[in-house]
């Protein structure tokens, strides 16, 4: 190189790069004007690099924010509980997830959430009284800053269905401790009530099943013990056979209950084996007849 001019590109104390010029056309060396122009150009380049980095950083932040938002939206929409979010400035519900839409009777995502909610389900307390809008958990959190925990309410849908729910609501605070919104979480208690109903039916069925062999055992023993004249050997054996069979049946019922407990715990071991179906049917028919059933 017969001529050379180099200028650093800097932003404060940070070195961003360098600009090099060589072999000036028609001149032996670079002039002071060339140097001043290149320094000015380096300053503009530093500003351009700074803006490009800032734009890139903002783009990355925006993409990251969108990714976080998409993850949160997916999480909320796939949540097994209903979620509603209200805005304090407008007082409107601005977010309703899919489970809340199902619970409130909103078939599809409406364009006007407020209008859809106005015609949706009615909140009633456990005693059947309808809750005024300002007394509902979401409104109390939005305008009073009150937290609601595990409030049992029933949703009455326009189609006549009733859904038992458990509602939690909390206010959302901004940087200045001002309420900027509120969130309500609604849990459908229908599966729990169904389990309780099945449990009650099961207990009633078990009580009836236990009562049948116990009645037969008690009746046979009381007949033998309360008779004024002794029974002959054949009759006595018949009564004891009834007691023995019903005791076996009672034992089987207890074993079935234990098997149910093992099934729920996931520890029941199964050993498949061939069975004579005709014999099982005959045993079931005999047990039914002996328990007082009518033979057809």
GROMACS .gro file of C-alpha atoms in nm:
model
  296
    1UNK     CA    1   0.000   0.000   0.000
    2UNK     CA    2   0.129   0.342  -0.096
    3UNK     CA    3  -0.144   0.528   0.101
    4UNK     CA    4  -0.354   0.427   0.405
    5UNK     CA    5  -0.622   0.586   0.627
    6UNK     CA    6  -0.791   0.408   0.919
    7UNK     CA    7  -1.063   0.536   1.157
    8UNK     CA    8  -1.224   0.343   1.446
    9UNK     CA    9  -1.602   0.313   1.476
   10UNK     CA   10  -1.688   0.373   1.841
   11UNK     CA   11  -1.991   0.423   2.056
   12UNK     CA   12  -1.875   0.579   2.378
   13UNK     CA   13  -1.604   0.349   2.513
   14UNK     CA   14  -1.720   0.052   2.304
   15UNK     CA   15  -1.528  -0.032   1.988
   16UNK     CA   16  -1.771  -0.136   1.714
   17UNK     CA   17  -1.524  -0.177   1.428
   18UNK     CA   18  -1.286   0.007   1.197
   19UNK     CA   19  -1.292   0.167   0.852
   20UNK     CA   20  -0.982   0.136   0.635
   21UNK     CA   21  -0.907   0.321   0.310
   22UNK     CA   22  -0.603   0.251   0.091
   23UNK     CA   23  -0.457   0.352  -0.246
   24UNK     CA   24  -0.617   0.694  -0.296
   25UNK     CA   25  -0.675   0.748  -0.668
   26UNK     CA   26  -0.470   1.023  -0.823
   27UNK     CA   27  -0.307   1.127  -0.496
   28UNK     CA   28   0.000   1.014  -0.309
   29UNK     CA   29  -0.161   1.036   0.032
   30UNK     CA   30  -0.490   1.110   0.212
   31UNK     CA   31  -0.551   1.469   0.318
   32UNK     CA   32  -0.684   1.618   0.642
   33UNK     CA   33  -1.017   1.672   0.467
   34UNK     CA   34  -1.027   1.303   0.383
   35UNK     CA   35  -0.963   1.217   0.746
   36UNK     CA   36  -1.231   1.458   0.874
   37UNK     CA   37  -1.484   1.316   0.627
   38UNK     CA   38  -1.402   0.958   0.726
   39UNK     CA   39  -1.432   1.042   1.098
   40UNK     CA   40  -1.775   1.192   1.030
   41UNK     CA   41  -1.871   0.884   0.829
   42UNK     CA   42  -1.751   0.659   1.114
   43UNK     CA   43  -1.975   0.852   1.354
   44UNK     CA   44  -2.274   0.796   1.126
   45UNK     CA   45  -2.181   0.429   1.096
   46UNK     CA   46  -2.172   0.400   1.475
   47UNK     CA   47  -2.524   0.547   1.495
   48UNK     CA   48  -2.643   0.306   1.225
   49UNK     CA   49  -2.490   0.007   1.404
   50UNK     CA   50  -2.640   0.119   1.735
   51UNK     CA   51  -2.986   0.155   1.579
   52UNK     CA   52  -2.952  -0.181   1.404
   53UNK     CA   53  -2.858  -0.348   1.731
   54UNK     CA   54  -3.144  -0.177   1.911
   55UNK     CA   55  -3.387  -0.283   1.639
   56UNK     CA   56  -3.255  -0.639   1.654
   57UNK     CA   57  -3.285  -0.641   2.031
   58UNK     CA   58  -3.641  -0.508   2.011
   59UNK     CA   59  -3.727  -0.768   1.749
   60UNK     CA   60  -3.586  -1.045   1.964
   61UNK     CA   61  -3.772  -0.909   2.268
   62UNK     CA   62  -4.095  -0.890   2.068
   63UNK     CA   63  -4.054  -1.242   1.937
   64UNK     CA   64  -3.973  -1.367   2.285
   65UNK     CA   65  -4.275  -1.182   2.426
   66UNK     CA   66  -4.496  -1.332   2.155
   67UNK     CA   67  -4.360  -1.679   2.230
   68UNK     CA   68  -4.429  -1.632   2.601
   69UNK     CA   69  -4.776  -1.499   2.521
   70UNK     CA   70  -4.850  -1.796   2.295
   71UNK     CA   71  -4.735  -2.039   2.563
   72UNK     CA   72  -4.949  -1.868   2.826
   73UNK     CA   73  -5.248  -1.857   2.593
   74UNK     CA   74  -5.210  -2.226   2.517
   75UNK     CA   75  -5.175  -2.303   2.887
   76UNK     CA   76  -5.486  -2.101   2.974
   77UNK     CA   77  -5.694  -2.246   2.691
   78UNK     CA   78  -5.601  -2.604   2.776
   79UNK     CA   79  -5.654  -2.554   3.148
   80UNK     CA   80  -5.913  -2.793   3.301
   81UNK     CA   81  -6.065  -2.500   3.493
   82UNK     CA   82  -6.246  -2.196   3.355
   83UNK     CA   83  -6.053  -1.868   3.354
   84UNK     CA   84  -6.196  -1.516   3.316
   85UNK     CA   85  -5.993  -1.194   3.320
   86UNK     CA   86  -6.155  -0.850   3.354
   87UNK     CA   87  -6.002  -0.508   3.281
   88UNK     CA   88  -6.037  -0.240   3.549
   89UNK     CA   89  -6.038   0.053   3.306
   90UNK     CA   90  -6.337  -0.066   3.103
   91UNK     CA   91  -6.487  -0.312   3.348
   92UNK     CA   92  -6.525  -0.565   3.068
   93UNK     CA   93  -6.416  -0.926   3.062
   94UNK     CA   94  -6.128  -0.936   2.814
   95UNK     CA   95  -6.033  -1.304   2.829
   96UNK     CA   96  -6.241  -1.621   2.851
   97UNK     CA   97  -6.075  -1.960   2.802
   98UNK     CA   98  -6.241  -2.262   2.642
   99UNK     CA   99  -6.343  -2.428   2.970
  100UNK     CA  100  -6.509  -2.105   3.086
  101UNK     CA  101  -6.692  -2.085   2.752
  102UNK     CA  102  -6.822  -2.438   2.809
  103UNK     CA  103  -6.927  -2.369   3.166
  104UNK     CA  104  -7.097  -2.039   3.082
  105UNK     CA  105  -7.273  -2.177   2.778
  106UNK     CA  106  -7.081  -1.976   2.517
  107UNK     CA  107  -7.063  -2.211   2.220
  108UNK     CA  108  -6.790  -2.040   2.015
  109UNK     CA  109  -6.546  -1.757   2.072
  110UNK     CA  110  -6.772  -1.450   2.039
  111UNK     CA  111  -6.668  -1.120   1.887
  112UNK     CA  112  -6.839  -0.938   2.173
  113UNK     CA  113  -6.749  -1.117   2.495
  114UNK     CA  114  -6.951  -0.878   2.712
  115UNK     CA  115  -7.271  -0.937   2.513
  116UNK     CA  116  -7.217  -1.312   2.524
  117UNK     CA  117  -7.160  -1.311   2.901
  118UNK     CA  118  -7.472  -1.101   2.962
  119UNK     CA  119  -7.682  -1.378   2.808
  120UNK     CA  120  -7.480  -1.661   2.962
  121UNK     CA  121  -7.521  -1.852   3.287
  122UNK     CA  122  -7.667  -1.713   3.608
  123UNK     CA  123  -7.471  -1.747   3.932
  124UNK     CA  124  -7.671  -1.872   4.229
  125UNK     CA  125  -7.561  -1.934   4.586
  126UNK     CA  126  -7.600  -2.271   4.757
  127UNK     CA  127  -7.939  -2.167   4.898
  128UNK     CA  128  -8.065  -2.091   4.547
  129UNK     CA  129  -8.056  -1.710   4.570
  130UNK     CA  130  -7.936  -1.538   4.253
  131UNK     CA  131  -7.620  -1.334   4.301
  132UNK     CA  132  -7.631  -0.970   4.198
  133UNK     CA  133  -7.359  -0.873   3.947
  134UNK     CA  134  -7.175  -0.655   4.198
  135UNK     CA  135  -7.167  -0.944   4.448
  136UNK     CA  136  -7.010  -1.192   4.212
  137UNK     CA  137  -6.648  -1.287   4.297
  138UNK     CA  138  -6.495  -1.134   3.981
  139UNK     CA  139  -6.666  -0.798   4.035
  140UNK     CA  140  -6.576  -0.790   4.404
  141UNK     CA  141  -6.211  -0.850   4.316
  142UNK     CA  142  -6.220  -0.588   4.038
  143UNK     CA  143  -6.385  -0.302   4.226
  144UNK     CA  144  -6.322  -0.381   4.593
  145UNK     CA  145  -5.992  -0.564   4.580
  146UNK     CA  146  -6.145  -0.859   4.766
  147UNK     CA  147  -6.015  -1.214   4.734
  148UNK     CA  148  -6.266  -1.496   4.710
  149UNK     CA  149  -6.157  -1.847   4.801
  150UNK     CA  150  -6.344  -2.171   4.732
  151UNK     CA  151  -6.690  -2.020   4.695
  152UNK     CA  152  -6.942  -2.290   4.607
  153UNK     CA  153  -7.195  -2.165   4.353
  154UNK     CA  154  -7.425  -2.312   4.092
  155UNK     CA  155  -7.437  -2.199   3.731
  156UNK     CA  156  -7.785  -2.205   3.579
  157UNK     CA  157  -7.753  -2.222   3.201
  158UNK     CA  158  -8.014  -2.091   2.955
  159UNK     CA  159  -8.087  -2.447   2.840
  160UNK     CA  160  -8.196  -2.543   3.194
  161UNK     CA  161  -7.883  -2.730   3.300
  162UNK     CA  162  -7.725  -2.664   3.641
  163UNK     CA  163  -7.352  -2.696   3.702
  164UNK     CA  164  -7.203  -2.698   4.054
  165UNK     CA  165  -6.884  -2.492   4.065
  166UNK     CA  166  -6.606  -2.378   4.294
  167UNK     CA  167  -6.497  -2.019   4.228
  168UNK     CA  168  -6.179  -1.832   4.323
  169UNK     CA  169  -6.116  -1.467   4.234
  170UNK     CA  170  -5.831  -1.222   4.298
  171UNK     CA  171  -5.747  -0.865   4.192
  172UNK     CA  172  -5.451  -0.793   3.962
  173UNK     CA  173  -5.231  -0.502   4.076
  174UNK     CA  174  -5.014  -0.276   3.863
  175UNK     CA  175  -4.681  -0.112   3.944
  176UNK     CA  176  -4.844   0.158   4.158
  177UNK     CA  177  -5.051  -0.083   4.367
  178UNK     CA  178  -5.353   0.011   4.159
  179UNK     CA  179  -5.602  -0.256   4.056
  180UNK     CA  180  -5.558  -0.303   3.683
  181UNK     CA  181  -5.779  -0.608   3.650
  182UNK     CA  182  -5.910  -0.921   3.814
  183UNK     CA  183  -5.904  -1.292   3.745
  184UNK     CA  184  -6.159  -1.560   3.832
  185UNK     CA  185  -6.106  -1.936   3.820
  186UNK     CA  186  -6.412  -2.163   3.796
  187UNK     CA  187  -6.388  -2.536   3.864
  188UNK     CA  188  -6.661  -2.774   3.752
  189UNK     CA  189  -6.765  -2.993   4.047
  190UNK     CA  190  -6.991  -3.219   3.841
  191UNK     CA  191  -6.738  -3.507   3.829
  192UNK     CA  192  -6.690  -3.486   4.206
  193UNK     CA  193  -7.065  -3.489   4.269
  194UNK     CA  194  -7.098  -3.783   4.030
  195UNK     CA  195  -6.831  -3.973   4.223
  196UNK     CA  196  -7.012  -3.902   4.549
  197UNK     CA  197  -7.340  -4.022   4.395
  198UNK     CA  198  -7.178  -4.344   4.272
  199UNK     CA  199  -7.016  -4.391   4.613
  200UNK     CA  200  -7.352  -4.354   4.788
  201UNK     CA  201  -7.516  -4.599   4.547
  202UNK     CA  202  -7.230  -4.842   4.596
  203UNK     CA  203  -7.256  -4.823   4.974
  204UNK     CA  204  -7.632  -4.879   4.952
  205UNK     CA  205  -7.581  -5.180   4.726
  206UNK     CA  206  -7.311  -5.323   4.956
  207UNK     CA  207  -7.536  -5.277   5.259
  208UNK     CA  208  -7.814  -5.465   5.082
  209UNK     CA  209  -7.579  -5.743   4.970
  210UNK     CA  210  -7.443  -5.785   5.322
  211UNK     CA  211  -7.791  -5.786   5.472
  212UNK     CA  212  -7.906  -6.086   5.263
  213UNK     CA  213  -7.652  -6.348   5.387
  214UNK     CA  214  -7.661  -6.206   5.741
  215UNK     CA  215  -8.040  -6.243   5.745
  216UNK     CA  216  -8.013  -6.605   5.626
  217UNK     CA  217  -7.746  -6.687   5.885
  218UNK     CA  218  -7.936  -6.516   6.165
  219UNK     CA  219  -8.265  -6.680   6.063
  220UNK     CA  220  -8.117  -7.030   6.043
  221UNK     CA  221  -7.939  -6.998   6.378
  222UNK     CA  222  -8.244  -6.848   6.549
  223UNK     CA  223  -8.468  -7.124   6.412
  224UNK     CA  224  -8.242  -7.398   6.549
  225UNK     CA  225  -8.187  -7.230   6.884
  226UNK     CA  226  -8.548  -7.120   6.933
  227UNK     CA  227  -8.720  -7.447   6.850
  228UNK     CA  228  -8.897  -7.618   7.139
  229UNK     CA  229  -8.855  -7.959   6.982
  230UNK     CA  230  -8.518  -8.080   6.859
  231UNK     CA  231  -8.466  -8.118   6.485
  232UNK     CA  232  -8.361  -8.445   6.338
  233UNK     CA  233  -8.013  -8.484   6.195
  234UNK     CA  234  -8.123  -8.413   5.834
  235UNK     CA  235  -8.302  -8.088   5.923
  236UNK     CA  236  -8.016  -7.973   6.143
  237UNK     CA  237  -7.772  -8.042   5.862
  238UNK     CA  238  -7.989  -7.837   5.622
  239UNK     CA  239  -7.978  -7.534   5.854
  240UNK     CA  240  -7.604  -7.565   5.905
  241UNK     CA  241  -7.555  -7.598   5.530
  242UNK     CA  242  -7.746  -7.271   5.481
  243UNK     CA  243  -7.528  -7.104   5.744
  244UNK     CA  244  -7.214  -7.240   5.580
  245UNK     CA  245  -7.316  -7.128   5.229
  246UNK     CA  246  -7.419  -6.781   5.343
  247UNK     CA  247  -7.099  -6.743   5.544
  248UNK     CA  248  -6.904  -6.827   5.227
  249UNK     CA  249  -7.110  -6.571   5.037
  250UNK     CA  250  -7.038  -6.312   5.305
  251UNK     CA  251  -6.668  -6.392   5.281
  252UNK     CA  252  -6.682  -6.349   4.901
  253UNK     CA  253  -6.845  -6.007   4.942
  254UNK     CA  254  -6.568  -5.899   5.179
  255UNK     CA  255  -6.306  -6.027   4.932
  256UNK     CA  256  -6.476  -5.832   4.652
  257UNK     CA  257  -6.454  -5.514   4.858
  258UNK     CA  258  -6.086  -5.580   4.920
  259UNK     CA  259  -6.037  -5.638   4.545
  260UNK     CA  260  -6.202  -5.302   4.471
  261UNK     CA  261  -5.961  -5.138   4.713
  262UNK     CA  262  -5.667  -5.309   4.538
  263UNK     CA  263  -5.799  -5.202   4.198
  264UNK     CA  264  -5.816  -4.837   4.309
  265UNK     CA  265  -5.464  -4.868   4.449
  266UNK     CA  266  -5.343  -5.038   4.129
  267UNK     CA  267  -5.204  -5.343   4.311
  268UNK     CA  268  -5.459  -5.610   4.214
  269UNK     CA  269  -5.289  -5.915   4.062
  270UNK     CA  270  -5.488  -6.101   3.796
  271UNK     CA  271  -5.443  -6.473   3.719
  272UNK     CA  272  -5.663  -6.571   3.421
  273UNK     CA  273  -5.803  -6.925   3.432
  274UNK     CA  274  -6.067  -7.122   3.241
  275UNK     CA  275  -6.407  -7.143   3.413
  276UNK     CA  276  -6.714  -7.359   3.367
  277UNK     CA  277  -6.979  -7.098   3.281
  278UNK     CA  278  -7.269  -7.341   3.333
  279UNK     CA  279  -7.155  -7.411   3.688
  280UNK     CA  280  -7.125  -7.039   3.767
  281UNK     CA  281  -7.474  -6.973   3.635
  282UNK     CA  282  -7.616  -7.260   3.840
  283UNK     CA  283  -7.445  -7.131   4.156
  284UNK     CA  284  -7.583  -6.783   4.091
  285UNK     CA  285  -7.934  -6.921   4.032
  286UNK     CA  286  -7.919  -7.128   4.351
  287UNK     CA  287  -7.799  -6.832   4.556
  288UNK     CA  288  -8.076  -6.615   4.411
  289UNK     CA  289  -8.346  -6.870   4.493
  290UNK     CA  290  -8.217  -6.935   4.843
  291UNK     CA  291  -8.211  -6.562   4.912
  292UNK     CA  292  -8.584  -6.545   4.843
  293UNK     CA  293  -8.581  -6.472   4.470
  294UNK     CA  294  -8.859  -6.603   4.249
  295UNK     CA  295  -8.747  -6.879   4.015
  296UNK     CA  296  -8.861  -6.827   3.656
   0.00000   0.00000   0.00000
